[in-house]
PDB file of C-alpha atoms in Angstrom:
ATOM      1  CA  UNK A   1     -17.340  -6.720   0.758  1.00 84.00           C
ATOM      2  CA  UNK A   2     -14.972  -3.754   0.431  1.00 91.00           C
ATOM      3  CA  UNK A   3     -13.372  -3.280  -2.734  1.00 95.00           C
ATOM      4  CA  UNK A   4     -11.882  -0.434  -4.280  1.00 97.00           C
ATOM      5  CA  UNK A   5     -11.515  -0.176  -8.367  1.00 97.00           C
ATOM      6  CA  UNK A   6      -9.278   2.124 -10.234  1.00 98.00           C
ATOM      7  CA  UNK A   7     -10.372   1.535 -14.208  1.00 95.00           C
ATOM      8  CA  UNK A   8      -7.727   3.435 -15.697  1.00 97.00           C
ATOM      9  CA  UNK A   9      -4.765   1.181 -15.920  1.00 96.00           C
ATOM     10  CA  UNK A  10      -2.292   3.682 -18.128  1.00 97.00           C
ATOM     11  CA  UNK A  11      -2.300   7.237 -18.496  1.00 98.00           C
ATOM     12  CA  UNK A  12      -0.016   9.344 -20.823  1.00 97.00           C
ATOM     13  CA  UNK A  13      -0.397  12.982 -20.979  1.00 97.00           C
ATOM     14  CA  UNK A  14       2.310  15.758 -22.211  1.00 97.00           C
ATOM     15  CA  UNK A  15       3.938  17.482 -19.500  1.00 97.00           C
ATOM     16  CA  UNK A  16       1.484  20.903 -18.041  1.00 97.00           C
ATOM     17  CA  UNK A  17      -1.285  18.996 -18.988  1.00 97.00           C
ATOM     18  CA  UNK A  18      -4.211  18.419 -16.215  1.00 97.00           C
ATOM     19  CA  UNK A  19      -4.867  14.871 -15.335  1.00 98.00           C
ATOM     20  CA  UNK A  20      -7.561  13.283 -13.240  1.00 98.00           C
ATOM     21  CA  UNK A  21      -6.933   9.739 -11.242  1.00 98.00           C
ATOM     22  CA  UNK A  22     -10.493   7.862 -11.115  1.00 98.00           C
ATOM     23  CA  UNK A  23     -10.832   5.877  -7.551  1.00 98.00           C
ATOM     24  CA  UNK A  24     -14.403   4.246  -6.718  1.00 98.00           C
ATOM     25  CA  UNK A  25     -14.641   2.290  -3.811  1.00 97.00           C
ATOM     26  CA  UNK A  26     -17.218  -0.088  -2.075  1.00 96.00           C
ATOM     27  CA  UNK A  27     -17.823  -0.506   1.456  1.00 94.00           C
ATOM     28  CA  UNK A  28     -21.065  -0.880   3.711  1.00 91.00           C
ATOM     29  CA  UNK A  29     -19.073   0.949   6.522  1.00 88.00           C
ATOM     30  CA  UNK A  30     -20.394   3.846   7.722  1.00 87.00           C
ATOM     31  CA  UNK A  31     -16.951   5.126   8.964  1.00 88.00           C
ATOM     32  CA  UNK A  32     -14.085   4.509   7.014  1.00 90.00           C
ATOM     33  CA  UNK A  33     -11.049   5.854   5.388  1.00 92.00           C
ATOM     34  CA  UNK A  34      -9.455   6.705   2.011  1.00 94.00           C
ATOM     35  CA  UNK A  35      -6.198   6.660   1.019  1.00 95.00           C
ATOM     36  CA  UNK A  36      -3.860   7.737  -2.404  1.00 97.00           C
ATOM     37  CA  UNK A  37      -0.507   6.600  -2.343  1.00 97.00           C
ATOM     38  CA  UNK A  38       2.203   7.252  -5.017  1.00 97.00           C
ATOM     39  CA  UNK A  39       4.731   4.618  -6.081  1.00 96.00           C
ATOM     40  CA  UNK A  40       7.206   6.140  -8.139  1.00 94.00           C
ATOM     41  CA  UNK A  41      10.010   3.941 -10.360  1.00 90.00           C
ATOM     42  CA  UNK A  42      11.857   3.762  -7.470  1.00 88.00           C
ATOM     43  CA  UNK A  43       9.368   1.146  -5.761  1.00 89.00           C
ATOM     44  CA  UNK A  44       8.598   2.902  -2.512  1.00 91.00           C
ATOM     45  CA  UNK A  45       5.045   3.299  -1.959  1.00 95.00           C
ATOM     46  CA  UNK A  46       4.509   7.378  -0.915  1.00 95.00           C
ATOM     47  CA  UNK A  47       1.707   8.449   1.250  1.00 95.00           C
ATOM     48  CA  UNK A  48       0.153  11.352   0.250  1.00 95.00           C
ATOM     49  CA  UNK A  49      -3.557  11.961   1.603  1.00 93.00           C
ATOM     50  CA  UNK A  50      -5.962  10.453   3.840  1.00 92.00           C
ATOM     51  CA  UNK A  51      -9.925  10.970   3.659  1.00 91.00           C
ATOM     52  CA  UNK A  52     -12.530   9.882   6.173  1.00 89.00           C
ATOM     53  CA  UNK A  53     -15.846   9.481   5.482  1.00 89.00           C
ATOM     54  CA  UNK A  54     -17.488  12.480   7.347  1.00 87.00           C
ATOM     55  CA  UNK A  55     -14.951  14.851   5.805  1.00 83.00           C
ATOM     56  CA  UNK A  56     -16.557  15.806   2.290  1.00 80.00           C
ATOM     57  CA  UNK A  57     -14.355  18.821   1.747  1.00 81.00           C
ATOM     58  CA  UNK A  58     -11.856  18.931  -1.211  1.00 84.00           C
ATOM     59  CA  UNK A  59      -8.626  18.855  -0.854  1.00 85.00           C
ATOM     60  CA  UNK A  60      -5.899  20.752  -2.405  1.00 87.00           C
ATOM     61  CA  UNK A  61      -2.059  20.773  -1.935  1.00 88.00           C
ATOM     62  CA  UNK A  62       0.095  22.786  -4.145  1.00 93.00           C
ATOM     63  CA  UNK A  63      -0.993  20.953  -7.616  1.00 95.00           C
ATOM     64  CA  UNK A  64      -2.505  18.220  -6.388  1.00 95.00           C
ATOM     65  CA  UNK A  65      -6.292  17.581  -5.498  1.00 94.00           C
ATOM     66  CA  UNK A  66      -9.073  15.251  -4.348  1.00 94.00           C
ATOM     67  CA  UNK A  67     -12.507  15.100  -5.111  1.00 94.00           C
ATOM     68  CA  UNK A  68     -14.237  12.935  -2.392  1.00 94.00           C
ATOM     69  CA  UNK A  69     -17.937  12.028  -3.283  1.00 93.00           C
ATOM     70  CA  UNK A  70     -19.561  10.051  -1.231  1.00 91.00           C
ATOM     71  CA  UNK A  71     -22.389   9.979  -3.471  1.00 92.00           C
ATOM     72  CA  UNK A  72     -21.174   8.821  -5.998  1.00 94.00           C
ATOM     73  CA  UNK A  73     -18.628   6.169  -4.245  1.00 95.00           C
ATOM     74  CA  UNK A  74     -15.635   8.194  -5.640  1.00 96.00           C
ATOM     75  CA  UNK A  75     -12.040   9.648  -4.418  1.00 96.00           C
ATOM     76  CA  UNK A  76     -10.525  11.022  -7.545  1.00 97.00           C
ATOM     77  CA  UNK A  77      -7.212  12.781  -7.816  1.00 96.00           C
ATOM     78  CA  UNK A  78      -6.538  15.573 -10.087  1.00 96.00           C
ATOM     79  CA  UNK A  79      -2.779  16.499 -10.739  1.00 97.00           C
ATOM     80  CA  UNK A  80      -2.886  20.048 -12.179  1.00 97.00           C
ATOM     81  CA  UNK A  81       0.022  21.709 -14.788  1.00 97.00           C
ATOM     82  CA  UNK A  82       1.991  18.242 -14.743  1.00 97.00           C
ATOM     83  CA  UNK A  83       5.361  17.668 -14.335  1.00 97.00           C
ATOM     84  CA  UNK A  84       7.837  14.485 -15.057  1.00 96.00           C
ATOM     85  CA  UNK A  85       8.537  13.868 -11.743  1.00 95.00           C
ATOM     86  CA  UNK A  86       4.836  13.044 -11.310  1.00 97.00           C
ATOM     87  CA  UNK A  87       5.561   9.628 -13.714  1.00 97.00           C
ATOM     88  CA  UNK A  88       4.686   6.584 -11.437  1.00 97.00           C
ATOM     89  CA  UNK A  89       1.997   4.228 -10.518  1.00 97.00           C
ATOM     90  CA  UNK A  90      -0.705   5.716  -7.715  1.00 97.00           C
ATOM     91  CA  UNK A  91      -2.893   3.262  -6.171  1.00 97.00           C
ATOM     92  CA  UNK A  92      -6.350   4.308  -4.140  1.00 97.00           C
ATOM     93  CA  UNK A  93      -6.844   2.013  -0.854  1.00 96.00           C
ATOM     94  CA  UNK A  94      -9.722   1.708   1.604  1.00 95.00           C
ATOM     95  CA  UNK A  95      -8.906   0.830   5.498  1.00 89.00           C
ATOM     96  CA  UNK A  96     -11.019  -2.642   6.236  1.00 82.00           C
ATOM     97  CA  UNK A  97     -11.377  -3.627  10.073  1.00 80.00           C
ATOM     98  CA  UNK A  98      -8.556  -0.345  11.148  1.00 79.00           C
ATOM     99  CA  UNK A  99      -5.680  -2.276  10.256  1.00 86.00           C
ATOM    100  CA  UNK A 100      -6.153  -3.418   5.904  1.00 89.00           C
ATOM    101  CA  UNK A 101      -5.572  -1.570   3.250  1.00 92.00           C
ATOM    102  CA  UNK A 102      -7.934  -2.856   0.517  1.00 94.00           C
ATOM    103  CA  UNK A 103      -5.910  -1.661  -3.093  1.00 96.00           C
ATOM    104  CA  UNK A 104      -6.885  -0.600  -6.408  1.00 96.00           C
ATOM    105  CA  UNK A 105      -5.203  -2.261  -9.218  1.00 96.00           C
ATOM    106  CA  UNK A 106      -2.713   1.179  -9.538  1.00 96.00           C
ATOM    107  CA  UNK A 107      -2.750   3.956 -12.387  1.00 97.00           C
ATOM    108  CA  UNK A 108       0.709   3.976 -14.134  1.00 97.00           C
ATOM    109  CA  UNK A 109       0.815   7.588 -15.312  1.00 98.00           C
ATOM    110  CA  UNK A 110       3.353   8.786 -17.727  1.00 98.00           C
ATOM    111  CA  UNK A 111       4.338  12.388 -17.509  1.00 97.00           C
ATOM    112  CA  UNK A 112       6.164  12.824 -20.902  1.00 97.00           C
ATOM    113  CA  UNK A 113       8.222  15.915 -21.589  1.00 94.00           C
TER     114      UNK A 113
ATOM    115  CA  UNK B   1      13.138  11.186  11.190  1.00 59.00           C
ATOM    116  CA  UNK B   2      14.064   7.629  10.246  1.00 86.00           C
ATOM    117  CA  UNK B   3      11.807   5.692   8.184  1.00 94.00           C
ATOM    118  CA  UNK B   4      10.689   2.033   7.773  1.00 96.00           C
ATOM    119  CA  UNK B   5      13.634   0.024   7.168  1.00 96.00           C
ATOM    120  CA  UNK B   6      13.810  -3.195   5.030  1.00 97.00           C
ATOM    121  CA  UNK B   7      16.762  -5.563   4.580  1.00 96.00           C
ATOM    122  CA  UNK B   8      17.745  -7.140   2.454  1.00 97.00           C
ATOM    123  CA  UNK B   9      16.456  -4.817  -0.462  1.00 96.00           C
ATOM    124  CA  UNK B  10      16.763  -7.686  -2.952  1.00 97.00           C
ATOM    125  CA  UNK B  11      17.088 -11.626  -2.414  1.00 97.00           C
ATOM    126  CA  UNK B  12      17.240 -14.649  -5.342  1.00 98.00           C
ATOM    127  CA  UNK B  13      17.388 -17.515  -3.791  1.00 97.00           C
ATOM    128  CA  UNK B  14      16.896 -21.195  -5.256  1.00 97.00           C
ATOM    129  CA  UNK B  15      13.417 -23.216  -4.820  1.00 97.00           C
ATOM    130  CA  UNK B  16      13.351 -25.113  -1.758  1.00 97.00           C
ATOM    131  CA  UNK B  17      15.339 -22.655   0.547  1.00 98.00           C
ATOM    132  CA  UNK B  18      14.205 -21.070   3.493  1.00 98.00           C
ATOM    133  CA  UNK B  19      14.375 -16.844   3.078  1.00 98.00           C
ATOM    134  CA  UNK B  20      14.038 -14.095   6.079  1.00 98.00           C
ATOM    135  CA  UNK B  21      12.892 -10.814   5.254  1.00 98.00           C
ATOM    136  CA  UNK B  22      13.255  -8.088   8.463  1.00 98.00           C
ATOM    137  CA  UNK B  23      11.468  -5.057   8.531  1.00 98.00           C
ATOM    138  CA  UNK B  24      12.639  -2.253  10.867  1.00 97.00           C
ATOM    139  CA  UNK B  25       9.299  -0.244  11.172  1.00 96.00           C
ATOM    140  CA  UNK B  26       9.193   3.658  12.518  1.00 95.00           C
ATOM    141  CA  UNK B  27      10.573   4.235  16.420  1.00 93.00           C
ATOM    142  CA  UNK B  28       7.194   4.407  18.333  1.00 91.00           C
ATOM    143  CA  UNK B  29       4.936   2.755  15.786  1.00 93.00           C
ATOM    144  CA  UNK B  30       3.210   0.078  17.592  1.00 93.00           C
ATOM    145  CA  UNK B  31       1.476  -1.368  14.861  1.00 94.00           C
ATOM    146  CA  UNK B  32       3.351  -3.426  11.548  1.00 95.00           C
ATOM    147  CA  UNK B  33       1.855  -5.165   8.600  1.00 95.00           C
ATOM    148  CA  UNK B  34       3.549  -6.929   5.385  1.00 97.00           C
ATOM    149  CA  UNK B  35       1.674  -6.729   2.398  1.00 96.00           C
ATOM    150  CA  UNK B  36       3.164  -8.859  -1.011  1.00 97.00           C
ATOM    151  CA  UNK B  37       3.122  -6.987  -4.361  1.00 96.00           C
ATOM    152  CA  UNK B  38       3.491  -9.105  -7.162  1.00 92.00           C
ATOM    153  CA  UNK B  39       2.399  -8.620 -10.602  1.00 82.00           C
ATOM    154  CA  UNK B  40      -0.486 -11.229 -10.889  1.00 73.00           C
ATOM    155  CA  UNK B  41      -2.072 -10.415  -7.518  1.00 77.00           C
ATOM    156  CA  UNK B  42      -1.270  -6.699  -6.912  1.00 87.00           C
ATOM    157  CA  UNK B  43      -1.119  -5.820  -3.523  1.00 91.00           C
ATOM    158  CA  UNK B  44      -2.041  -8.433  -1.003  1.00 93.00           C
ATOM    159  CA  UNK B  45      -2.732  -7.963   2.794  1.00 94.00           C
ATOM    160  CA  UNK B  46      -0.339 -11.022   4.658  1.00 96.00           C
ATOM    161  CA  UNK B  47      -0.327  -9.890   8.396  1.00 96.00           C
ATOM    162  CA  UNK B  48      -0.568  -7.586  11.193  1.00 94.00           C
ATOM    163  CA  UNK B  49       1.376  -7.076  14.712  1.00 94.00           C
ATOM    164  CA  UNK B  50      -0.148  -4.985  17.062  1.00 93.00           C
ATOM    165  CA  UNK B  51       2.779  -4.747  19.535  1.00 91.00           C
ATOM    166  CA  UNK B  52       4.331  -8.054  19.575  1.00 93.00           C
ATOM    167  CA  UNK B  53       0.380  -9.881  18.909  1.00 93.00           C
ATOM    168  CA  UNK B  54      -0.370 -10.752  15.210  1.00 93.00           C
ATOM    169  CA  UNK B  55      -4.743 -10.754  15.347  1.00 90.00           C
ATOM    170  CA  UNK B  56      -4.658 -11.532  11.745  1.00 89.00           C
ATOM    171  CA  UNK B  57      -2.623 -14.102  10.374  1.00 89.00           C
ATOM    172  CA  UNK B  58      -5.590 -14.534   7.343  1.00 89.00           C
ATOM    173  CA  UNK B  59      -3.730 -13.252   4.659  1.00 93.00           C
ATOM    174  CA  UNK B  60      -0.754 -15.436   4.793  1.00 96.00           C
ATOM    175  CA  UNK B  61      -0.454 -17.762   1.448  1.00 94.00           C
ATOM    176  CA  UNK B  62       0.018 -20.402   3.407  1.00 94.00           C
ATOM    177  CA  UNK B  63       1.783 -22.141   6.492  1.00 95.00           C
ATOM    178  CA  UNK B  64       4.809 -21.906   4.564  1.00 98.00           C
ATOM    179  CA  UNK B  65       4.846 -18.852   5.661  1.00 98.00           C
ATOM    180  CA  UNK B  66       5.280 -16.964   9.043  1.00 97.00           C
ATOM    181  CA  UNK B  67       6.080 -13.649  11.035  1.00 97.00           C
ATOM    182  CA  UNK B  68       6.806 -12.759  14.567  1.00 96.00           C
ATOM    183  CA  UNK B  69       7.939  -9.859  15.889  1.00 96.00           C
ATOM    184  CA  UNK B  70      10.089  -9.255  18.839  1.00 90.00           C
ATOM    185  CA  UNK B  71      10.430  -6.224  21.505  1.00 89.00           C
ATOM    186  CA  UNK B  72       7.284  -4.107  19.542  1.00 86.00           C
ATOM    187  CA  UNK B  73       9.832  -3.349  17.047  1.00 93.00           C
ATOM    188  CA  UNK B  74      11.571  -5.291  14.818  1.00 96.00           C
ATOM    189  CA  UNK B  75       9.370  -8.008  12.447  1.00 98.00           C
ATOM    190  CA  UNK B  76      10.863 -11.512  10.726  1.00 98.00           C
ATOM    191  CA  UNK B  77       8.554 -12.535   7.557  1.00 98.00           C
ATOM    192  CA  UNK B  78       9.800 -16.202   7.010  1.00 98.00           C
ATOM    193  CA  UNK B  79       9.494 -17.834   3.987  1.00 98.00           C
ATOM    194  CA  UNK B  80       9.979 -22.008   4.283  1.00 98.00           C
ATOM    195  CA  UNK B  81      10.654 -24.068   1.028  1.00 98.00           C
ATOM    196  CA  UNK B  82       9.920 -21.006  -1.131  1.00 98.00           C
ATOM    197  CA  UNK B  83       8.307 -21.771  -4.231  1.00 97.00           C
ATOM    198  CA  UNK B  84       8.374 -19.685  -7.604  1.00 96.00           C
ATOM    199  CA  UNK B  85       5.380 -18.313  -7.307  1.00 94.00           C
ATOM    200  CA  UNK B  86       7.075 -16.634  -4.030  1.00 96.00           C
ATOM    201  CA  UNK B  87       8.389 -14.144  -5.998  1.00 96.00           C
ATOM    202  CA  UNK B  88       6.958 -10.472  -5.063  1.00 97.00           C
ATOM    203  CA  UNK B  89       8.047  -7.646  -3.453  1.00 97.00           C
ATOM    204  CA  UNK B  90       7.634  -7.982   0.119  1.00 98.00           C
ATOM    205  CA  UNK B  91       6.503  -4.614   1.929  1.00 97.00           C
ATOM    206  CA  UNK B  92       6.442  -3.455   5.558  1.00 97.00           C
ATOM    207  CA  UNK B  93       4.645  -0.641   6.869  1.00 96.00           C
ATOM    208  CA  UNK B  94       4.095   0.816   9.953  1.00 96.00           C
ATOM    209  CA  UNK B  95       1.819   3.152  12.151  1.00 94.00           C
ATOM    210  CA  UNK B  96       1.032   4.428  15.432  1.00 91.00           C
ATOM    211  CA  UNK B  97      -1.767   1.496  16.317  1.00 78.00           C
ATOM    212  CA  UNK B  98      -4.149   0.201  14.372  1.00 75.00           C
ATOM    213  CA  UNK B  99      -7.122   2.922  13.393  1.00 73.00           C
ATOM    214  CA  UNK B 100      -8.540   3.560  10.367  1.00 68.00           C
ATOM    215  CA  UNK B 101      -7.172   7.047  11.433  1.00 74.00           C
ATOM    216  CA  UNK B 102      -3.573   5.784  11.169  1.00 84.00           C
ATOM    217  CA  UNK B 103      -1.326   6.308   7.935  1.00 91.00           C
ATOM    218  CA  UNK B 104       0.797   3.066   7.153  1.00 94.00           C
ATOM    219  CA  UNK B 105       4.318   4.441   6.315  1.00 95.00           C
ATOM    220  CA  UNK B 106       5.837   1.802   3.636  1.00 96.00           C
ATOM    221  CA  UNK B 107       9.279   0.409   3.838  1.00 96.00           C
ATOM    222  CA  UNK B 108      11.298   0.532   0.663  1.00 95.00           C
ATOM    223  CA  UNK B 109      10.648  -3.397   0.346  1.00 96.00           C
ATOM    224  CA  UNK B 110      12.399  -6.567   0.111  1.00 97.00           C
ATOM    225  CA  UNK B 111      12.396  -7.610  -3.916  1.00 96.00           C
ATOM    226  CA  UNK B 112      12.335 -11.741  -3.598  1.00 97.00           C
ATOM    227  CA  UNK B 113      13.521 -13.844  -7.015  1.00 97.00           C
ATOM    228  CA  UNK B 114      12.807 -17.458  -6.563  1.00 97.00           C
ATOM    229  CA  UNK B 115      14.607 -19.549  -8.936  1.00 96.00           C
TER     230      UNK B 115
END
């Protein structure tokens, strides 16, 4: 069964701080895809990255990154010199059969000033 | 360009009634799901439309509940005798087909209060 678990259900941090989302995910696939999305107060879910499972490489864009391991089962996201703005809930999601997204529970992560 | 569209943004209606939620997904995005968000459950997979075809109807609560879509573009989630435990967030996304390759672009969302 695919499942995807994100164990950190609150994070607070002081604004410039570094902060790391944990994302571990199960699948037997042999292909399949990652996904971080970012749903901020507003409600709209945000898509910000997509990972497949042949593509190792880290990923950076402007202050945020991702750490895929497929060793270790894990797609973490690191949000580096924090801002406010980054305050919302991010959810991790695996792609079952091409068509479902399979969701972590959701980080809520406070930015505060 | 235009986004995934959701109307109405937020509905209360009493138990018993009969809601429609419509989802206006991306021009040229053949393929539209609705997932539920809701705080008990999370988010939760109801149904996919490849054109106007929904393979998976699994995730639908139950028969209370049903989706077509017309014209490979706009989508109808109908809720029939809605019951408390109704009340989510209803979210539409959309993508060009169905691959694992293919981002889902989310809809702002339909907020549903059953009373």
């Amino acid at each position: 069964a695919q499942k995807v678990t994100q164990a950190q259900t609150e994070i607070s941090v002081v604004e410039k701080e570094d902060v790391t989302l944990d994302c571990v995910y199960e699948t037997r696939d042999t292909t399949y895809y990652l996904f971080w999305y970012k749903q901020p107060p507003s409600g709209e879910l945000v898509f910000l990255i997509r990972r497949n499972s042949f593509d190792e490489q880290n990923e950076i864009s402007g202050r945020y990154s991702w750490n895929f391991q497929k060793s270790t089962s894990s797609f973490n996201f690191t949000i580096t010199a924090s801002q406010v703005v980054d305050s919302a809930v991010y959810f991790c999601a695996l792609i079952k059969s091409n068509y479902q997204l399979i969701w972590g529970a959701g980080t809520k992560l406070i930015i505060k000033p | 360009g235009a986004g995934v569209s959701q109307s109405p943004s937020n509905k209360v209606t009493e138990k018993g009634k009969d809601v429609e939620l419509r989802c206006d997904p991306i021009s040229g995005h053949t393929a539209l799901y609705w997932y539920r968000q809701s705080l008990g459950q999370g988010l939760e997979f109801l149904i996919y439309f490849q054109g106007n075809s929904a393979p998976d109807k699994s995730g639908l609560p139950s028969d209370r509940f049903s989706a077509e879509r017309t014209g490979g573009s706009v989508s109808t989630l109908t809720i029939q005798r809605t019951q408390q435990e109704d009340s989510a967030v209803y979210l539409c996304a959309s993508s060009l087909g169905t691959s694992g390759s293919r981002t889902q672009y989310f809809g702002p969302g339909t907020r549903l209060l059953v009373l």
